[in-house]
Amino acid sequence: MDVLVSLCKRRGFIFQSSEIYGGTGAAWDYGPLGVELKNNIKRAWWRDNIHLRPDMVGLDASILMHPQVWKASGHLDHFTDPMVDCKACQHRFRADKVEEQSWIHYCPATKGNKFEVPAGEPCKHCNVRRSLCPDCGKGELTTPRQFNLMFKTFMGPVEEDAAVTYLRPETAQGIFVNFDNVLQSMRLKLPFGIAQIGKAFRNEITPGNFIFRTREFEQMEMQFFVKPGTENEWFETWRAERMKWVEGLGIRSEKLRWHQHGKDELAHYAADAYDIQYEFPFGWQEFEGIHNRTDFDLTNHQKHAGKKLDYLDPKTNERFIPYVVETSAGADRTTLVVLCDAYREEQVRGEEAAEGGDQRVVLKLKPSLAPLKAAVFPLVNKDGMPELAHRIHDDLRRHFNVFYDDGGSIGRRYRRQDEAGTPYGITIDGQSTQDQTVTVRDRDTLKQDRVAAGKLVEYLTQKLAG
Ligand code: ATP
């Protein structure tokens, strides 16, 4: 993981939030390339889920909502994680995650030597299993207490109990409280979905693993409203759809699997839930959940708000509260999946090795997700090459996000763009100024094509569509 974190900083993908003050460890900032990558993922999600479906509409609800929302949704009473404290170093852990962390152990079989034992394994010297703090290895852990994950804040100028509200811990509630507005204004018929992308906040006990678990993050959520009795069928349909979408991002299928929640794992609103997990460098973990939320949320909002949130079936004249199948993905965790899956260290040979060294780090991002689609390089900064290169760059940037780089050897420039995941490198050389052709290097095959400068837009459009 460290190599990816360092590449993300080096190439302007992701920085620690407030790094000059030492960082927070719980929030991260997306740099110039990171924001492009995350936006490309969010755009793909929006297009595929909303624009390409006849039964879906979008929404952008506010982060601050009426505090009663969180009472009705069950988050005030149930949105908790079990927390334990180390009695020696006072570090705090999520009780259900302690077993999934490696742990520090002062082994009695080796005269008290200190070892880091991998998660879930006993010490290989004394065979003892974890019983003490994973960080200091000395303190006992307290019995678990429930800790509410919502960020409390005050709405308005007065800091009193009546003004308390919360930063939303999920975007879903904005959809539920707008159910009737959207239904009536868009004259929708079941089944249909409402989707949105937005920030959510959770005061996580143990944030960590880079952008995997943070206290501020973005969700891409969709609530699909269906007639009661059809929810299981829709649940399976959405499971299949979501896995297909994730694979469509170019993620290797052997790194993906399903995990069904056991009874003790289910969220307070869920009757059934499946996670899509990815094999991260720190193990298999969820990055998207598909949940059968039944009529839990609409029923509770109807009760607490005293407003009807049912649906009149125009065919049967029946009134009922729809059931909901939810798909809930983290935009940041999906970005992490994309980055982890694309990261490769490779040996190269021949001319490439002579120019840039025989090792390379490359992000094999699907071209449609790559922050930069191409980079333009004048081979040398003279003999008319920069002028032609600038003209080509100006022409291409009207169609694609492209980069101009004239610093250092051509081999180094290729390597920098490999690390940025840029699919094509366009070099303007001595021949270019004679016959207006350029070389186009393919990031993955390392093959170079000679292409007429005037045909570059057409050439790249075709390549990037594939
Ligand atoms: P976890 O068990 O990892 O805490 P969760 O089951 O609580 O996750 P959901 O409530 O189902 O997660 O949220 C849906 C999605 O939102 C997750 O699959 C994940 O991608 C994202 N997500 C949730 N919590 C965080 C977080 N703290 N940081 C980044 N992304 C998150």
Coordinates of C-alpha atoms and ligand atoms in Angstrom, one line a residue:
M1 CA 0.0 0.0 0.0
D2 CA 2.9 2.4 0.8
V3 CA 4.1 2.3 -2.8
L4 CA 0.6 3.4 -4.0
V5 CA 0.3 6.1 -1.4
S6 CA 3.6 7.5 -2.4
L7 CA 2.9 7.3 -6.2
C8 CA -0.4 9.1 -5.5
K9 CA 1.4 12.0 -3.8
R10 CA 4.3 12.0 -6.4
R11 CA 2.0 12.2 -9.4
G12 CA -0.7 14.6 -7.9
F13 CA -3.5 12.1 -7.3
I14 CA -4.1 12.3 -3.6
F15 CA -2.5 14.3 -0.7
Q16 CA -3.0 14.1 3.0
S17 CA -5.5 16.7 4.2
S18 CA -3.8 19.7 5.9
E19 CA -0.4 18.0 5.4
I20 CA 1.6 21.1 6.3
Y21 CA 0.0 20.8 9.8
G22 CA 0.9 17.2 10.1
G23 CA -2.3 15.8 8.4
T24 CA -5.4 14.5 10.0
G25 CA -5.1 10.8 9.1
A26 CA -8.9 10.8 8.6
A27 CA -9.3 12.9 5.5
W28 CA -7.5 13.2 2.1
D29 CA -7.4 15.7 -0.7
Y30 CA -7.6 14.9 -4.4
G31 CA -4.9 16.6 -6.4
P32 CA -5.1 17.6 -10.1
L33 CA -5.0 14.0 -11.4
G34 CA -7.0 12.5 -8.6
V35 CA -9.9 14.8 -9.1
E36 CA -10.0 13.9 -12.8
L37 CA -9.9 10.2 -12.0
K38 CA -12.7 10.4 -9.3
N39 CA -14.8 12.6 -11.6
N40 CA -14.4 10.2 -14.4
I41 CA -15.7 7.4 -12.1
K42 CA -18.6 9.5 -10.9
R43 CA -19.5 10.5 -14.4
A44 CA -19.5 6.9 -15.6
W45 CA -21.7 6.0 -12.7
W46 CA -24.1 8.9 -13.4
R47 CA -24.3 8.1 -17.1
D48 CA -24.8 4.4 -16.8
N49 CA -27.3 4.6 -13.9
I50 CA -29.3 7.6 -14.9
H51 CA -28.9 8.7 -18.4
L52 CA -28.8 5.2 -19.9
R53 CA -31.8 3.9 -17.9
P54 CA -35.5 4.8 -18.6
D55 CA -36.5 4.1 -15.0
M56 CA -34.0 6.3 -13.1
V57 CA -33.8 10.0 -12.1
G58 CA -31.1 12.0 -10.3
L59 CA -31.2 14.2 -7.1
D60 CA -28.8 16.4 -5.2
A61 CA -30.1 16.7 -1.6
S62 CA -28.5 18.8 1.1
I63 CA -26.0 17.5 3.7
L64 CA -27.8 19.3 6.6
M65 CA -31.3 18.0 7.1
H66 CA -34.0 18.3 9.8
P67 CA -32.7 16.5 12.9
Q68 CA -35.9 14.4 13.1
V69 CA -34.7 12.6 9.9
W70 CA -32.1 10.9 11.9
K71 CA -34.5 9.8 14.6
A72 CA -36.9 8.4 12.0
S73 CA -34.2 6.7 10.0
G74 CA -32.9 4.9 13.2
H75 CA -29.5 6.5 12.9
L76 CA -29.7 8.3 16.3
D77 CA -30.5 5.1 18.1
H78 CA -28.7 2.4 16.0
F79 CA -25.9 3.9 13.9
T80 CA -23.2 2.8 16.2
D81 CA -20.0 0.7 16.2
P82 CA -18.7 -1.3 19.1
M83 CA -15.6 0.5 20.5
V84 CA -12.8 -0.8 22.8
D85 CA -10.0 1.1 24.5
C86 CA -6.5 0.0 25.4
K87 CA -6.1 0.4 29.2
A88 CA -2.4 1.1 28.8
C89 CA -1.9 3.4 25.7
Q90 CA -5.6 4.6 25.5
H91 CA -5.7 3.9 21.8
R92 CA -9.3 3.2 20.6
F93 CA -10.4 0.5 18.2
R94 CA -13.5 -0.8 16.5
A95 CA -14.1 -4.0 18.4
D96 CA -15.2 -5.9 15.3
K97 CA -12.2 -4.9 13.3
V98 CA -9.5 -5.6 15.9
E99 CA -9.3 -9.2 14.8
E100 CA -8.6 -8.1 11.2
Q101 CA -5.5 -6.1 12.2
S102 CA -2.0 -7.2 12.6
W103 CA -0.8 -7.0 16.2
I104 CA 2.2 -6.2 18.3
H105 CA 3.3 -9.0 20.6
Y106 CA 6.1 -9.3 23.2
C107 CA 6.7 -13.0 22.9
P108 CA 7.6 -14.9 26.1
A109 CA 9.1 -17.7 24.1
T110 CA 11.8 -15.3 22.7
K111 CA 12.7 -13.5 26.0
G112 CA 10.0 -10.8 25.4
N113 CA 11.2 -9.9 21.9
K114 CA 8.7 -7.6 20.0
F115 CA 7.0 -9.0 16.8
E116 CA 4.3 -7.8 14.5
V117 CA 2.0 -10.8 14.0
P118 CA -0.2 -10.9 10.9
A119 CA -4.0 -10.4 11.3
G120 CA -5.9 -13.6 12.4
E121 CA -2.7 -15.6 13.0
P122 CA -1.1 -16.8 16.3
C123 CA 2.5 -16.0 17.2
K124 CA 4.7 -18.5 15.3
H125 CA 7.0 -18.8 18.4
C126 CA 4.6 -19.3 21.3
N127 CA 1.4 -19.9 19.4
V128 CA -0.5 -17.4 21.5
R129 CA -3.5 -15.6 19.9
R130 CA -4.2 -11.9 20.3
S131 CA -5.6 -10.9 23.7
L132 CA -3.9 -7.4 24.1
C133 CA -3.8 -4.1 22.3
P134 CA -2.9 -4.3 18.6
D135 CA -0.8 -1.1 18.9
C136 CA 1.2 -1.3 22.1
G137 CA 0.9 -5.1 22.7
K138 CA 0.8 -4.5 26.4
G139 CA -2.6 -3.2 27.5
E140 CA -5.8 -5.1 28.0
L141 CA -8.8 -4.0 26.0
T142 CA -11.9 -2.7 27.7
T143 CA -15.3 -4.5 27.0
P144 CA -17.0 -3.0 23.9
R145 CA -19.2 0.1 24.2
Q146 CA -21.5 1.4 21.5
F147 CA -20.3 4.7 19.9
N148 CA -22.6 6.7 17.6
L149 CA -20.8 7.6 14.3
M150 CA -22.8 10.7 13.4
F151 CA -21.1 14.1 13.5
K152 CA -23.1 16.4 15.7
T153 CA -23.3 20.1 14.9
F154 CA -25.5 23.2 15.5
M155 CA -27.8 24.7 12.9
G156 CA -28.1 28.5 13.3
P157 CA -26.3 30.9 15.6
V158 CA -27.3 29.4 18.9
E159 CA -25.4 26.5 20.4
E160 CA -28.2 24.9 22.3
D161 CA -29.9 21.5 22.4
A162 CA -32.8 22.6 20.2
A163 CA -30.3 23.5 17.4
V164 CA -28.5 20.2 17.3
T165 CA -28.3 18.5 13.9
Y166 CA -26.0 16.0 12.2
L167 CA -23.9 15.9 9.1
R168 CA -25.5 13.2 7.0
P169 CA -23.9 9.7 7.5
E170 CA -25.4 8.5 4.2
T171 CA -26.9 10.2 1.2
A172 CA -29.9 7.8 1.1
Q173 CA -32.1 9.8 3.6
G174 CA -32.1 12.8 1.2
I175 CA -33.7 10.4 -1.3
F176 CA -36.3 9.0 1.1
V177 CA -37.5 12.4 2.3
N178 CA -37.8 13.6 -1.3
F179 CA -39.6 10.5 -2.5
D180 CA -43.0 12.1 -2.9
N181 CA -41.6 15.3 -4.4
V182 CA -39.8 13.4 -7.1
L183 CA -42.7 10.9 -7.6
Q184 CA -45.2 13.7 -8.2
S185 CA -43.1 16.2 -10.1
M186 CA -41.7 13.6 -12.5
R187 CA -45.0 11.7 -12.7
L188 CA -43.2 8.4 -12.2
K189 CA -44.6 4.9 -12.1
L190 CA -43.1 2.0 -10.1
P191 CA -40.6 0.5 -10.4
F192 CA -38.2 3.5 -10.6
G193 CA -35.0 4.6 -8.9
I194 CA -33.6 7.9 -7.5
A195 CA -29.9 8.2 -7.5
Q196 CA -27.4 10.7 -6.2
I197 CA -23.8 11.3 -5.5
G198 CA -22.7 13.3 -2.5
K199 CA -20.6 13.7 0.6
A200 CA -21.3 11.7 3.8
F201 CA -19.6 11.9 7.2
R202 CA -18.9 9.3 9.8
N203 CA -16.9 9.8 12.9
E204 CA -15.1 6.5 12.3
I205 CA -13.3 5.1 15.4
T206 CA -10.4 3.9 13.4
P207 CA -10.0 5.6 10.0
G208 CA -7.2 4.2 7.9
N209 CA -5.8 2.3 4.9
F210 CA -5.5 5.5 2.9
I211 CA -8.8 6.6 1.4
F212 CA -10.5 3.3 2.3
R213 CA -11.9 4.5 5.6
T214 CA -12.1 8.3 6.2
R215 CA -14.4 10.5 8.2
E216 CA -15.5 12.5 5.1
F217 CA -16.3 10.6 2.0
E218 CA -18.5 10.5 -1.1
Q219 CA -21.2 8.0 -1.8
M220 CA -22.9 7.1 -5.1
E221 CA -26.2 5.8 -3.9
M222 CA -29.4 4.6 -5.7
Q223 CA -32.7 3.7 -4.1
F224 CA -34.9 1.6 -6.4
F225 CA -38.6 1.7 -5.4
V226 CA -40.6 -1.5 -6.2
K227 CA -44.0 -3.1 -5.5
P228 CA -43.8 -5.2 -2.3
G229 CA -43.4 -8.8 -3.2
T230 CA -41.1 -8.0 -6.2
E231 CA -38.1 -6.9 -4.1
N232 CA -36.2 -10.2 -4.1
E233 CA -36.3 -10.3 -7.9
W234 CA -35.1 -6.7 -8.2
F235 CA -32.4 -7.4 -5.5
E236 CA -30.9 -10.1 -7.8
T237 CA -31.3 -7.9 -10.9
W238 CA -29.4 -5.1 -9.1
R239 CA -26.7 -7.5 -7.8
A240 CA -26.0 -8.6 -11.4
E241 CA -26.1 -5.0 -12.7
R242 CA -23.7 -3.7 -10.2
M243 CA -21.1 -6.5 -10.6
K244 CA -21.3 -5.9 -14.4
W245 CA -20.7 -2.2 -13.9
V246 CA -17.7 -2.8 -11.6
E247 CA -16.2 -5.2 -14.1
G248 CA -16.8 -2.6 -16.8
L249 CA -14.4 -0.3 -15.0
G250 CA -11.7 -2.8 -16.0
I251 CA -11.3 -4.4 -12.6
R252 CA -9.9 -7.9 -12.8
S253 CA -12.7 -10.3 -12.0
E254 CA -10.5 -12.6 -9.9
K255 CA -10.1 -9.7 -7.5
L256 CA -13.8 -9.4 -6.9
R257 CA -16.2 -11.4 -4.9
W258 CA -19.5 -11.3 -3.1
H259 CA -20.0 -11.4 0.7
Q260 CA -23.5 -11.9 2.1
H261 CA -24.1 -10.3 5.5
G262 CA -24.8 -12.7 8.3
K263 CA -27.6 -11.9 10.7
D264 CA -25.2 -10.1 13.1
E265 CA -23.7 -7.9 10.4
L266 CA -27.0 -6.5 8.9
A267 CA -27.5 -2.8 9.3
H268 CA -30.6 -1.8 11.3
Y269 CA -32.6 -1.1 8.1
A270 CA -31.6 -4.2 6.1
A271 CA -33.5 -7.5 5.5
D272 CA -30.7 -8.8 3.2
A273 CA -27.4 -7.4 2.1
Y274 CA -24.5 -8.3 -0.1
D275 CA -21.2 -6.5 -0.4
I276 CA -19.0 -6.4 -3.4
Q277 CA -15.5 -7.0 -2.0
Y278 CA -12.1 -6.3 -3.6
E279 CA -8.9 -8.0 -2.7
F280 CA -7.0 -4.9 -1.5
P281 CA -3.3 -5.1 -0.4
F282 CA -4.7 -5.2 3.1
G283 CA -7.2 -8.0 2.4
W284 CA -10.7 -8.6 1.1
Q285 CA -12.9 -5.6 1.9
E286 CA -16.2 -4.1 0.9
F287 CA -16.5 -1.1 -1.5
E288 CA -20.2 -1.4 -2.5
G289 CA -23.3 -2.8 -0.8
I290 CA -26.6 -3.9 -2.2
H291 CA -29.3 -3.8 0.4
N292 CA -32.9 -4.8 0.7
R293 CA -34.2 -1.9 2.9
T294 CA -37.8 -3.1 2.7
D295 CA -40.3 -0.3 3.5
F296 CA -38.4 0.6 6.6
D297 CA -37.4 4.1 5.8
L298 CA -40.5 5.3 4.0
T299 CA -42.7 3.8 6.8
N300 CA -40.7 5.5 9.5
H301 CA -40.7 8.9 7.8
Q302 CA -44.4 8.7 7.2
K303 CA -44.9 8.0 10.9
H304 CA -42.5 10.7 12.2
A305 CA -43.3 13.4 9.7
G306 CA -47.1 12.7 9.6
K307 CA -47.0 12.9 5.8
K308 CA -48.3 10.2 3.5
L309 CA -45.4 8.5 1.6
D310 CA -47.4 5.8 -0.1
Y311 CA -48.0 5.0 -3.8
L312 CA -51.2 4.7 -5.6
D313 CA -51.0 1.9 -8.2
P314 CA -52.9 3.3 -11.2
K315 CA -53.8 -0.2 -12.5
T316 CA -55.2 -1.7 -9.3
N317 CA -56.0 1.4 -7.4
E318 CA -54.1 -0.1 -4.4
R319 CA -52.2 2.1 -2.0
F320 CA -49.0 0.8 -0.5
I321 CA -45.6 1.8 0.7
P322 CA -43.0 0.7 -1.9
Y323 CA -40.1 -1.6 -0.9
V324 CA -36.5 -0.4 -1.6
V325 CA -33.5 -2.0 -3.1
E326 CA -30.4 0.1 -2.5
T327 CA -27.1 0.1 -4.2
S328 CA -24.5 2.1 -2.2
A329 CA -21.0 2.6 -3.4
G330 CA -18.2 4.7 -2.1
A331 CA -16.8 7.0 -4.7
D332 CA -13.5 7.1 -2.8
R333 CA -13.3 3.4 -2.2
T334 CA -14.1 2.7 -5.8
T335 CA -11.3 5.1 -6.7
L336 CA -9.0 3.1 -4.4
V337 CA -10.1 -0.2 -6.1
V338 CA -9.4 1.3 -9.5
L339 CA -6.0 2.5 -8.4
C340 CA -5.0 -0.7 -6.7
D341 CA -6.1 -2.8 -9.6
A342 CA -4.3 -0.6 -12.1
Y343 CA -1.0 -0.5 -10.3
R344 CA 1.8 -2.6 -11.8
E345 CA 5.5 -2.9 -11.6
E346 CA 7.0 -4.2 -14.8
Q347 CA 10.3 -5.1 -16.5
V348 CA 10.9 -3.5 -19.9
R349 CA 13.4 -4.3 -22.6
G350 CA 15.0 -2.8 -25.7
E351 CA 14.7 0.8 -26.7
E352 CA 12.3 1.5 -23.8
A353 CA 14.8 0.2 -21.3
A354 CA 17.6 2.1 -22.9
E355 CA 15.6 5.4 -22.6
G356 CA 14.0 5.1 -19.2
G357 CA 15.6 2.1 -17.3
D358 CA 14.5 -1.5 -17.3
Q359 CA 11.8 -1.2 -14.5
R360 CA 8.6 0.8 -14.8
V361 CA 5.7 1.5 -12.6
V362 CA 2.5 1.9 -14.6
L363 CA -1.1 2.5 -13.9
K364 CA -3.1 0.4 -16.4
L365 CA -6.2 2.5 -16.0
K366 CA -9.1 1.9 -18.4
P367 CA -8.5 4.8 -20.9
S368 CA -12.0 6.3 -20.3
L369 CA -11.1 6.6 -16.6
A370 CA -7.5 7.9 -17.1
P371 CA -7.1 11.5 -15.9
L372 CA -5.0 12.5 -18.9
K373 CA -5.8 10.9 -22.3
A374 CA -2.5 11.8 -23.9
A375 CA 0.7 13.7 -23.3
V376 CA 2.5 15.7 -26.0
F377 CA 6.3 15.7 -26.1
P378 CA 8.7 17.7 -28.3
L379 CA 11.7 15.4 -28.6
V380 CA 14.0 18.3 -28.2
N381 CA 13.3 22.0 -27.5
K382 CA 14.6 23.3 -30.8
D383 CA 14.4 22.9 -34.6
G384 CA 10.7 23.8 -34.8
M385 CA 9.6 20.9 -32.6
P386 CA 8.2 22.9 -29.7
E387 CA 6.1 25.1 -32.0
L388 CA 4.6 22.1 -33.7
A389 CA 4.1 20.3 -30.4
H390 CA 2.2 23.4 -28.9
R391 CA 0.0 23.5 -32.0
I392 CA -0.9 19.8 -31.6
H393 CA -1.5 20.2 -27.9
D394 CA -3.8 23.2 -28.4
D395 CA -5.7 21.3 -31.0
L396 CA -6.1 18.1 -28.9
R397 CA -7.0 19.9 -25.7
R398 CA -10.3 21.0 -27.2
H399 CA -11.3 17.3 -27.4
F400 CA -9.4 15.6 -24.6
N401 CA -7.6 16.3 -21.3
V402 CA -4.0 16.3 -22.6
F403 CA -0.7 17.3 -21.0
Y404 CA 2.4 19.0 -22.4
D405 CA 5.8 17.9 -21.1
D406 CA 9.1 19.1 -22.4
G407 CA 11.2 18.4 -19.3
G408 CA 14.0 15.8 -19.2
S409 CA 14.8 12.8 -21.5
I410 CA 12.0 11.3 -23.5
G411 CA 12.4 8.1 -21.5
R412 CA 11.7 9.9 -18.3
R413 CA 8.8 11.7 -19.7
Y414 CA 7.3 8.4 -20.8
R415 CA 7.8 6.9 -17.3
R416 CA 6.1 9.9 -15.6
Q417 CA 3.0 9.4 -17.8
D418 CA 3.1 5.7 -17.2
E419 CA 2.8 6.4 -13.5
A420 CA -0.1 8.8 -14.2
G421 CA -1.8 6.2 -16.3
T422 CA -1.9 8.3 -19.5
P423 CA -2.7 5.8 -22.3
Y424 CA -0.9 7.6 -25.2
G425 CA 2.3 9.5 -25.5
I426 CA 2.7 11.7 -28.6
T427 CA 6.2 12.6 -29.6
I428 CA 7.1 15.3 -32.1
D429 CA 10.5 14.4 -33.6
G430 CA 12.8 15.6 -36.5
Q431 CA 10.7 13.8 -39.0
S432 CA 7.5 15.5 -37.7
T433 CA 8.7 18.9 -38.8
Q434 CA 9.3 17.5 -42.3
D435 CA 6.2 15.4 -43.0
Q436 CA 3.8 16.5 -40.2
T437 CA 3.6 13.0 -38.7
V438 CA 4.2 12.1 -35.1
T439 CA 4.7 8.9 -33.1
V440 CA 2.0 7.6 -30.7
R441 CA 3.2 5.3 -28.0
D442 CA 0.7 2.9 -26.4
R443 CA 1.1 2.8 -22.6
D444 CA 0.3 -0.9 -22.3
T445 CA 1.9 -2.5 -25.4
L446 CA 4.7 0.1 -25.7
K447 CA 4.3 -0.1 -29.5
Q448 CA 4.6 3.1 -31.5
D449 CA 2.5 4.1 -34.4
R450 CA 3.4 6.9 -36.9
V451 CA 0.3 9.0 -37.4
A452 CA -0.4 12.2 -39.4
A453 CA -0.8 15.1 -37.0
G454 CA -4.0 16.1 -38.7
K455 CA -5.5 12.7 -38.0
L456 CA -4.7 12.6 -34.3
V457 CA -8.2 13.5 -33.0
E458 CA -9.7 10.8 -35.1
Y459 CA -7.0 8.3 -34.1
L460 CA -7.4 9.0 -30.4
T461 CA -11.2 9.1 -30.5
Q462 CA -11.2 5.6 -31.9
K463 CA -8.6 4.3 -29.5
L464 CA -10.2 5.8 -26.4
A465 CA -13.6 4.4 -27.3
G466 CA -12.3 0.8 -27.3
Ligands
ATP1 P1 -17.8 -0.6 6.7 O1 -18.3 -1.9 7.2 O2 -16.5 -0.6 5.9 O3 -17.8 0.5 7.7 P2 -20.5 0.0 5.9 O4 -21.0 -1.4 5.7 O5 -20.8 0.8 7.1 O6 -18.9 0.0 5.6 P3 -22.3 1.2 4.1 O7 -23.0 1.9 5.2 O8 -22.9 0.1 3.4 O9 -20.8 0.8 4.6 O10 -21.8 2.3 3.0 C1 -21.8 2.1 1.6 C2 -20.5 2.4 1.0 O11 -20.0 3.7 1.5 C3 -19.4 1.4 1.4 O12 -19.4 0.3 0.7 C4 -18.1 2.2 1.2 O13 -17.7 2.2 -0.2 C5 -18.6 3.7 1.5 N1 -18.1 4.0 2.9 C6 -18.7 3.7 4.1 N2 -18.0 4.2 5.1 C7 -16.9 4.8 4.6 C8 -15.8 5.5 5.1 N3 -15.7 5.7 6.4 N4 -14.8 5.9 4.3 C9 -14.9 5.8 2.9 N5 -16.0 5.1 2.4 C10 -17.0 4.6 3.1

